[in-house]
CSV table of C-alpha atoms in Angstrom, one decimal:
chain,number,residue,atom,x,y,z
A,1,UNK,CA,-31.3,-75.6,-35.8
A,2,UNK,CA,-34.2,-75.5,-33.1
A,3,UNK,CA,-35.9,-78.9,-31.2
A,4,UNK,CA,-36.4,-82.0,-33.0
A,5,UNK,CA,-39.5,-83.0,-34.7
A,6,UNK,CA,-40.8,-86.2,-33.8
A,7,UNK,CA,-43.3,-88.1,-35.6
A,8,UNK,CA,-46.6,-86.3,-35.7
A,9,UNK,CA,-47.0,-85.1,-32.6
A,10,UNK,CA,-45.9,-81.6,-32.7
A,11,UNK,CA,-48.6,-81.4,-36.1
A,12,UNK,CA,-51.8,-82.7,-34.3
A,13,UNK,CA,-51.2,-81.4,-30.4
A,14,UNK,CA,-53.7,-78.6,-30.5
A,15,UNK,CA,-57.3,-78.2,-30.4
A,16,UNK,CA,-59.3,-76.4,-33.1
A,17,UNK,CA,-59.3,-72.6,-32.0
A,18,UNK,CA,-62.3,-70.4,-33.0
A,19,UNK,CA,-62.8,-70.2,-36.5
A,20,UNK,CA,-60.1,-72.6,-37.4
A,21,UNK,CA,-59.5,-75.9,-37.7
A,22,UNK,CA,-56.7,-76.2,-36.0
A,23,UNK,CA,-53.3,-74.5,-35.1
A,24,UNK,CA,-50.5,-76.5,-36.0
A,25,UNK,CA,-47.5,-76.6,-34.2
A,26,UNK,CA,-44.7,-77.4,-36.9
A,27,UNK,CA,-41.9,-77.2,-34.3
A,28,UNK,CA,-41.8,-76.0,-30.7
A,29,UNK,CA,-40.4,-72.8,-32.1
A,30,UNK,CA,-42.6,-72.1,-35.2
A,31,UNK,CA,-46.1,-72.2,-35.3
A,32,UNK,CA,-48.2,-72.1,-38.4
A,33,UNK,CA,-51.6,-71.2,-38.8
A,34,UNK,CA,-53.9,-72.6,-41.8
A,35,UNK,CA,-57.1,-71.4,-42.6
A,36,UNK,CA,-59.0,-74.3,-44.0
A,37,UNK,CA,-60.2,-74.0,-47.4
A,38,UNK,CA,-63.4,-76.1,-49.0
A,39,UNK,CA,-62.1,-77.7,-51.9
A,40,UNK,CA,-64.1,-79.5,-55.1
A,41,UNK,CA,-63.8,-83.2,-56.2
A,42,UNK,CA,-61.1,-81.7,-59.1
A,43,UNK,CA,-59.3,-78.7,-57.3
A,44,UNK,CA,-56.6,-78.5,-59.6
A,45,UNK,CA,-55.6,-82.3,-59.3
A,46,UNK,CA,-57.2,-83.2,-62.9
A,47,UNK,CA,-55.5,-80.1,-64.2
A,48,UNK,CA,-52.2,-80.9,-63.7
A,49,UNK,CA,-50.7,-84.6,-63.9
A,50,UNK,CA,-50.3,-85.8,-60.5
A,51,UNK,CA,-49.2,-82.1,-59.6
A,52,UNK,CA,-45.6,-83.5,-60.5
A,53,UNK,CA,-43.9,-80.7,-58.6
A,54,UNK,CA,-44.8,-79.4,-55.0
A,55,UNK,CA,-45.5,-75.6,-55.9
A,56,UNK,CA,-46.6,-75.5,-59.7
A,57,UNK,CA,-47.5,-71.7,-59.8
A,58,UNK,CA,-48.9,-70.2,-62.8
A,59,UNK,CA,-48.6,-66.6,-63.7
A,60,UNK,CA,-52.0,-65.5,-63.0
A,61,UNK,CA,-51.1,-66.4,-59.0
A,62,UNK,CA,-48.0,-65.5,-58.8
A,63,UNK,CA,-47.7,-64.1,-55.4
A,64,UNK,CA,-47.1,-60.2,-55.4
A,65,UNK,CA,-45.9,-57.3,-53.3
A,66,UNK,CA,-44.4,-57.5,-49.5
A,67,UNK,CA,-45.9,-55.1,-47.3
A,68,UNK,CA,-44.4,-54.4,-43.5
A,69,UNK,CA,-46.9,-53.9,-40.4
A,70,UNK,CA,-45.6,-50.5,-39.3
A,71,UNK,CA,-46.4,-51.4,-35.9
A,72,UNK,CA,-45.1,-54.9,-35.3
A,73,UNK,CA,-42.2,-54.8,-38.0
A,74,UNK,CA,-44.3,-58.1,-39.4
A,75,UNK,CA,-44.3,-58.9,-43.3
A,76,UNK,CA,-47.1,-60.4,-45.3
A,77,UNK,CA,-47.5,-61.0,-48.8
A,78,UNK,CA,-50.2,-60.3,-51.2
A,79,UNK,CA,-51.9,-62.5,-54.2
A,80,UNK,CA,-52.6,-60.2,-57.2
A,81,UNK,CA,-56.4,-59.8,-56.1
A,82,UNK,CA,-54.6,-58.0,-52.6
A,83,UNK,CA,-55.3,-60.9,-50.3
A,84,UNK,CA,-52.6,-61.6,-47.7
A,85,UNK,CA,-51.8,-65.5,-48.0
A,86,UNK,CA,-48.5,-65.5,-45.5
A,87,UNK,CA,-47.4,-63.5,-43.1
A,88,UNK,CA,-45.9,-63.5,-39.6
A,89,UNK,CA,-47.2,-63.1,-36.5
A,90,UNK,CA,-47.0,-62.4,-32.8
A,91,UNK,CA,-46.6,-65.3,-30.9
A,92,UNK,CA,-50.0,-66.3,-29.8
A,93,UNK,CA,-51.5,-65.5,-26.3
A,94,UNK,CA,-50.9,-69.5,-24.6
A,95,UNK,CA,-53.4,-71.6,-24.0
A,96,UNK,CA,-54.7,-72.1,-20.1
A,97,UNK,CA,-52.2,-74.3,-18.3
A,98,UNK,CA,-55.2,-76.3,-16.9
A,99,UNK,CA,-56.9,-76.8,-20.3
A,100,UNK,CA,-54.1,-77.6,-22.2
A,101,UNK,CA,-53.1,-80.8,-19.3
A,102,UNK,CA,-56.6,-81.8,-19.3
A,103,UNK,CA,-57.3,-81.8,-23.0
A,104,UNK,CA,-53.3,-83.5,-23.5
A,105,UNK,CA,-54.5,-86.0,-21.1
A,106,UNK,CA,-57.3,-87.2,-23.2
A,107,UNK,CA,-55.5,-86.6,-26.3
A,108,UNK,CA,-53.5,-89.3,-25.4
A,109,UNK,CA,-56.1,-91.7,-24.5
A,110,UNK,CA,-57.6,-91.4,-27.6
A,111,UNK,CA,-54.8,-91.8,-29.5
A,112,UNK,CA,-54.4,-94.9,-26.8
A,113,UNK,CA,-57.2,-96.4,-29.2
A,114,UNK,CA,-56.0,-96.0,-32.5
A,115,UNK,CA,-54.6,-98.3,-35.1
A,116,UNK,CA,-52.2,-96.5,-37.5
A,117,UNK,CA,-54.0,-95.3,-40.2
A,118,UNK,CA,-57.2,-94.2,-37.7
A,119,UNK,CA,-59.1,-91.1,-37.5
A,120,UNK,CA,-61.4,-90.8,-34.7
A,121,UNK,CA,-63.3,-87.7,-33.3
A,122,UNK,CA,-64.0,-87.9,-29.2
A,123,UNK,CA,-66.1,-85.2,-27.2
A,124,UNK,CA,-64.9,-84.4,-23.6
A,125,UNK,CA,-67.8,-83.9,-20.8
A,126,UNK,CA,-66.6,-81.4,-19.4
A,127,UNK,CA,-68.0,-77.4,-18.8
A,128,UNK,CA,-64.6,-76.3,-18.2
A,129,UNK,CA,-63.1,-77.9,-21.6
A,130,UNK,CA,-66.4,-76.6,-23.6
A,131,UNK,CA,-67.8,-73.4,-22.1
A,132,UNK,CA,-65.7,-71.8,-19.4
A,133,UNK,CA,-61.9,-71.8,-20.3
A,134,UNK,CA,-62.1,-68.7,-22.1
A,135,UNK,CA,-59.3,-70.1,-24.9
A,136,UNK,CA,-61.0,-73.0,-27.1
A,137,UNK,CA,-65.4,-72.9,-26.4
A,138,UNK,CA,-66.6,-73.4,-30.0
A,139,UNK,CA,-65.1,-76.8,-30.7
A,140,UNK,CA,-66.6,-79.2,-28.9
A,141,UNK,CA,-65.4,-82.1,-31.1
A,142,UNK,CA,-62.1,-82.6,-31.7
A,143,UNK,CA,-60.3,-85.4,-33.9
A,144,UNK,CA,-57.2,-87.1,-33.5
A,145,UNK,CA,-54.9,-89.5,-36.4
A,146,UNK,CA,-52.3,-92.0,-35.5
A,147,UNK,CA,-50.6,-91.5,-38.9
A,148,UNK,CA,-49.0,-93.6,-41.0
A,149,UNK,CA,-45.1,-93.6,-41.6
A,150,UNK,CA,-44.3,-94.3,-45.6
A,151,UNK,CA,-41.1,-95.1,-45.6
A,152,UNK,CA,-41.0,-96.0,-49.1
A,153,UNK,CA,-41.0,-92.8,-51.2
A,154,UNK,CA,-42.7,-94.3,-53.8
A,155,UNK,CA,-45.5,-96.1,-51.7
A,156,UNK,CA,-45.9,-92.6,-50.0
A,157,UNK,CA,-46.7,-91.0,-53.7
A,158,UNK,CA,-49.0,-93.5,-54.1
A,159,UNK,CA,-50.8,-92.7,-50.9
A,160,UNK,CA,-51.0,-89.1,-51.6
A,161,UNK,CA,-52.7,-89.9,-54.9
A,162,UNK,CA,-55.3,-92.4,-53.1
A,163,UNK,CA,-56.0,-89.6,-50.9
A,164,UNK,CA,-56.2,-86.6,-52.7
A,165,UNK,CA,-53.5,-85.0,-50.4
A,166,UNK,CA,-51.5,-82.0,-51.5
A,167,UNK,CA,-49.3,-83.5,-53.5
A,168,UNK,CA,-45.6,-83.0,-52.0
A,169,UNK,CA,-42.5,-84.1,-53.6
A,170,UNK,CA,-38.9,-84.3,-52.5
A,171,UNK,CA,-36.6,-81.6,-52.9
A,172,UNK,CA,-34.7,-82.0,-56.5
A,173,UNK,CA,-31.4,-80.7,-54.8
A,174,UNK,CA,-30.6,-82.0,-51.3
A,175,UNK,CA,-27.5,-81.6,-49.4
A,176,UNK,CA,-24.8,-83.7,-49.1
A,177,UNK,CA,-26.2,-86.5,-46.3
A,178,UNK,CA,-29.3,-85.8,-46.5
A,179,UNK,CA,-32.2,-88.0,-48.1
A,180,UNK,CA,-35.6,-89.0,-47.7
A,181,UNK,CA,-36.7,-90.3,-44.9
A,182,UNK,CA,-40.6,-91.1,-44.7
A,183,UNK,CA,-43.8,-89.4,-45.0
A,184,UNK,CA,-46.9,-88.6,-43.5
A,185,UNK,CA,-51.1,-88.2,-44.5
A,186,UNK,CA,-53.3,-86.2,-42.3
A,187,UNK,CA,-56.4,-86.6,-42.9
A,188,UNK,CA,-59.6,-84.1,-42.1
A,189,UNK,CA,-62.5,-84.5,-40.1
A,190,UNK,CA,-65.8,-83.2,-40.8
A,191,UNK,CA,-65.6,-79.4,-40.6
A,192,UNK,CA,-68.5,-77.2,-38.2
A,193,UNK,CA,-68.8,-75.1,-41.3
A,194,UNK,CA,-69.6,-74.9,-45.6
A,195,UNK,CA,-70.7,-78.2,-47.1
A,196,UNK,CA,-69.9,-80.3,-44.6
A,197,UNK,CA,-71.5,-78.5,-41.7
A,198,UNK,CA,-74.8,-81.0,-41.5
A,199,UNK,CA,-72.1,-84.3,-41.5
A,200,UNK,CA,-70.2,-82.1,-38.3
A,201,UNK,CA,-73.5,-81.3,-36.7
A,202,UNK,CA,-74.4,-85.2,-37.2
A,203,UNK,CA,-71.3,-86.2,-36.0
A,204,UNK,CA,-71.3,-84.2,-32.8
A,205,UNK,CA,-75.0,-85.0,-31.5
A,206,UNK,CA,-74.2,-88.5,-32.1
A,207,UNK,CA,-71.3,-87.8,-29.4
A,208,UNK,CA,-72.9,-85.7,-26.9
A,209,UNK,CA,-76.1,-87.7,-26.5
A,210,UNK,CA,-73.9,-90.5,-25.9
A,211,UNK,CA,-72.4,-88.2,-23.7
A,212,UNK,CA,-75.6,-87.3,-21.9
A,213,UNK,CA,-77.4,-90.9,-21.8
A,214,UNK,CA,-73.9,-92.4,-20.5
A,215,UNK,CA,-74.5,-94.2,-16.7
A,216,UNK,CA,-70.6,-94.0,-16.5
A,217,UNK,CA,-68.5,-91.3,-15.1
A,218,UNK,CA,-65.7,-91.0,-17.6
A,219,UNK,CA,-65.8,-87.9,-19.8
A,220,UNK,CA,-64.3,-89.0,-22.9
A,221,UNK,CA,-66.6,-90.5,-25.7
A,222,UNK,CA,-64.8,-91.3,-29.4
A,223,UNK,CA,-66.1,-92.7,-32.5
A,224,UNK,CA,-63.9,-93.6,-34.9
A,225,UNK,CA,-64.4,-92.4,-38.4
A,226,UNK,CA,-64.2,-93.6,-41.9
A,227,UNK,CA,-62.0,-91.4,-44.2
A,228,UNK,CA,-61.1,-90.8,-47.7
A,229,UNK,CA,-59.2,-88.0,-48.2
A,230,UNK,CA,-56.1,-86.1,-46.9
A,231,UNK,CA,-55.8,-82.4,-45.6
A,232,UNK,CA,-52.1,-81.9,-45.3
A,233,UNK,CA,-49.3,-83.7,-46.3
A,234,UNK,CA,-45.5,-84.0,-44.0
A,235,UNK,CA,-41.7,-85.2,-45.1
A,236,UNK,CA,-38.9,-86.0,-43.2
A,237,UNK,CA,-35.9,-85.4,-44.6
A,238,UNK,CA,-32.7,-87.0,-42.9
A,239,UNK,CA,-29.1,-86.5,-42.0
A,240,UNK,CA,-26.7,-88.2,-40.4
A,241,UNK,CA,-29.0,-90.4,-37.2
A,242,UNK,CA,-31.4,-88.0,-37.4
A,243,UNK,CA,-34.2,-88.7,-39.3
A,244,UNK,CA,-36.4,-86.1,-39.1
A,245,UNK,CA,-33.9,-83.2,-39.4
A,246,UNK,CA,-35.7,-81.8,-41.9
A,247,UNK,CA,-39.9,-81.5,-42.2
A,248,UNK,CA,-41.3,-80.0,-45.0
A,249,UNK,CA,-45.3,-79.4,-44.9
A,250,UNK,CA,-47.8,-79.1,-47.3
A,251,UNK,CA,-51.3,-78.2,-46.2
A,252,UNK,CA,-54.4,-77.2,-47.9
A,253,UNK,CA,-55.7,-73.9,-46.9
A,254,UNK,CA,-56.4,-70.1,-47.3
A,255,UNK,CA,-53.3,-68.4,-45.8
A,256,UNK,CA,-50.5,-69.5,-43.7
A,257,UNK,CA,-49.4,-67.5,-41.0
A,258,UNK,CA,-45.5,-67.9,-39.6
A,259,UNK,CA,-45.4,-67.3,-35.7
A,260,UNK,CA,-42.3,-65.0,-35.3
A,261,UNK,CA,-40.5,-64.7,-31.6
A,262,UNK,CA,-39.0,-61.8,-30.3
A,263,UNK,CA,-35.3,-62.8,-31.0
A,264,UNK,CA,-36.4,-64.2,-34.8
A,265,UNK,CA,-35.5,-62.1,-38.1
A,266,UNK,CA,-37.9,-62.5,-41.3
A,267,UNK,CA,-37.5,-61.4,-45.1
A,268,UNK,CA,-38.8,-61.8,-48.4
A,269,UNK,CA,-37.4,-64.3,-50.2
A,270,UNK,CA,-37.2,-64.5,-53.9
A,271,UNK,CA,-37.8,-68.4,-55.4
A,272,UNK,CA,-37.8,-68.2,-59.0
A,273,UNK,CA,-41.1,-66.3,-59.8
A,274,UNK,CA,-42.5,-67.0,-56.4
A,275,UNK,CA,-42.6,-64.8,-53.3
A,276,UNK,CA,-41.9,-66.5,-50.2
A,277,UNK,CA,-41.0,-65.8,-45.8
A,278,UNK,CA,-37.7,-66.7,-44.6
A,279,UNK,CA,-37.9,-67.1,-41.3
A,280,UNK,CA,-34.9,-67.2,-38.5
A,281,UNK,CA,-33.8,-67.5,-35.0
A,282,UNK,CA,-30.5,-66.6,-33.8
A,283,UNK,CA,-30.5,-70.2,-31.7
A,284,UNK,CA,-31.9,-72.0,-35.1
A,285,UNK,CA,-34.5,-73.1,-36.1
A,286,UNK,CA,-34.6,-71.8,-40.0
A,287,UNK,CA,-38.3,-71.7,-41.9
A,288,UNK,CA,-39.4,-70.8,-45.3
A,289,UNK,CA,-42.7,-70.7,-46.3
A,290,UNK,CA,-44.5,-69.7,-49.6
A,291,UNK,CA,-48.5,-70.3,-50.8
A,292,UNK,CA,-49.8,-71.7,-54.0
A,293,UNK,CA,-53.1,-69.8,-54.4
A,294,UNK,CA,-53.7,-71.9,-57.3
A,295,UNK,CA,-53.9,-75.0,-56.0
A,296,UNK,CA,-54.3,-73.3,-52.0
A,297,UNK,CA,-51.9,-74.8,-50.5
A,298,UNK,CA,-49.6,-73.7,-47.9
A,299,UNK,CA,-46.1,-75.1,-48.1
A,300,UNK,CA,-43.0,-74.7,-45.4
A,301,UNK,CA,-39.9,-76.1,-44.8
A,302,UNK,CA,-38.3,-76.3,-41.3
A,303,UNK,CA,-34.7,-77.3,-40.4
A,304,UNK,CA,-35.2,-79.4,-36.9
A,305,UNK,CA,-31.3,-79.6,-36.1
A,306,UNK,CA,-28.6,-76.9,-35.6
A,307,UNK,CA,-26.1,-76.8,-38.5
A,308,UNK,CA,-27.7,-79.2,-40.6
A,309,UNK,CA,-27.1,-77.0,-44.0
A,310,UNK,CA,-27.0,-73.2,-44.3
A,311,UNK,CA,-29.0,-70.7,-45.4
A,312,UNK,CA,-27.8,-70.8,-49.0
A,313,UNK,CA,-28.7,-74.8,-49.3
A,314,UNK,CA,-31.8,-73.8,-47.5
A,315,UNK,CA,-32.8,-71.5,-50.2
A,316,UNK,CA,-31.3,-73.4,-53.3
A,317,UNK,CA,-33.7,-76.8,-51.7
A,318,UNK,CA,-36.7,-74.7,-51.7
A,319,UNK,CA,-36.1,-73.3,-54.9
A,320,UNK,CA,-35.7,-76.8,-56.4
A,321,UNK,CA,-39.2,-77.7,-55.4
A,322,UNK,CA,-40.5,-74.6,-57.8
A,323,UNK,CA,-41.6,-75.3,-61.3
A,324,UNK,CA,-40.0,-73.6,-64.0
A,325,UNK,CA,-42.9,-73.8,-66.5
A,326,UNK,CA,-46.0,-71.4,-66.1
């Protein structure tokens, strides 16, 4: 069902857009968008022991109502304060063909430096990049992470713990074949807005007056950076040789939003007490996706390879991961 998710590629390929942090590109036919929340030291981590299962909803946030976009034949649901926190979407206008090779190019150099485990933000000289391409001109600094791979499920628990990270657990029901595979941190960079505005500000003067009082003609400048805590959390599930047939996200943020193509079918979903988007493609490519406004975290599941497990295993999986207790 749909391409192949490799690694952590397909998660950190795309620059921050506007007012987001960044656009993440769960597969090559699904994107999902997350609004980046600010969160305290304790968000919900001290109120819950080691958030023991992925979605632990209570009542007051259960997620409420279904409403269609008369226009567009999109769904979105609502929190019980009205707020939309997932929806689908049009697929997004693409990025200029020139930008994206020039900023891919140097995505890969940067990454080029990393050791796993390595966060580093890099600023590219260039007007066109910055100013001019009339897609990505507000993010001058971007950040790029040569993850991790926890191939240990419990040393991958442990790491989410160190790190803060939404806390994302494996599936209590999994098909037949299909097991754990490994796990991913992502970590976040210093954001150009709230709290840590003055550290992003810091962070990209330091970059552009290197830029500016470099005697060199290469563009790219990076400076690796120190970090502590985790912004989004990825598990592979696998079947069969394919280990990574099955990714399932959890990121923190304000709303998700579920890029729908033309040929793609969505519906509400009921899991337990919790609200939720199936998503599908007649070629595959299967996605459900729910929010935790409690905790604000997005979560989605994505099946990577055609007839991997049907629709009804897709739904009784997701459904596992939902606490019973509110």
């Amino acid at each position: 069902m749909g391409d192949i998710v490799d690694s952590n590629e397909e998660l950190k390929k795309h620059a921050v857009p506007d007012h987001h942090f960044r656009n993440i590109e769960v597969t090559s036919k699904v994107m999902q968008d997350i609004e980046i929340l600010h969160h305290k030291k304790n968000s919900g981590r001290h109120s819950f022991k080691r958030r023991t299962v992925m979605s632990l909803i209570v009542s007051s946030v259960l997620l409420v109502s279904l409403t269609a976009y008369a226009a567009t034949g999109h769904i979105q649901i609502l929190n019980t304060k009205g707020e939309v926190v997932v929806k689908t979407i049009d697929v997004p206008t693409s990025m200029p063909l020139k930008w994206s090779n020039q900023v891919e190019e140097y995505r890969k150099r940067v990454l080029g430096t990393l050791m796993p485990g390595e966060l580093a933000a890099y600023y590219i000289k260039d007007d066109y990049i910055n100013k001019i391409n009339g897609y990505d001109t507000v993010n001058p600094i971007k950040y790029e992470y040569l993850p991790v791979d926890y191939h240990s499920y419990e040393d991958f628990q442990r790491e989410q713990d160190r790190t803060s990270a939404p806390f994302l657990k494996k599936p209590e029901y999994l098909p037949k074949d299909v097991s754990f595979s490994y796990g991913q941190i992502t970590p976040i960079g210093p954001l150009p807005f709230g709290n840590e505005k003055r550290k992003y500000d810091q962070l990209k003067q330091s970059l552009v007056d290197k830029a500016d009082s470099s005697k060199t003609e290469d563009p790219l400048f990076i400076e690796k950076l120190d970090w502590t805590k985790a912004s989004s959390t990825l598990l592979y599930l696998s079947s069969g040789k394919n280990s990574t047939a099955i990714s399932i996200v959890a990121s923190y943020g304000s709303k998700l939003s579920l890029t729908q193509e033309m040929n793609a079918t969505s519906e509400k979903i009921q899991l337990k007490n919790v609200e939720a988007i199936y998503l599908n493609k007649e070629s595959g490519g299967d996605v459900i996706a729910w929010y935790d406004s409690k905790l604000s975290v997005a979560y989605t599941i994505m099946v990577n390879e055609e007839d991997v497990l049907s629709k009804k295993e897709l739904l009784k999986m997701a459904e596992s991961m939902i606490a019973n207790e509110f």
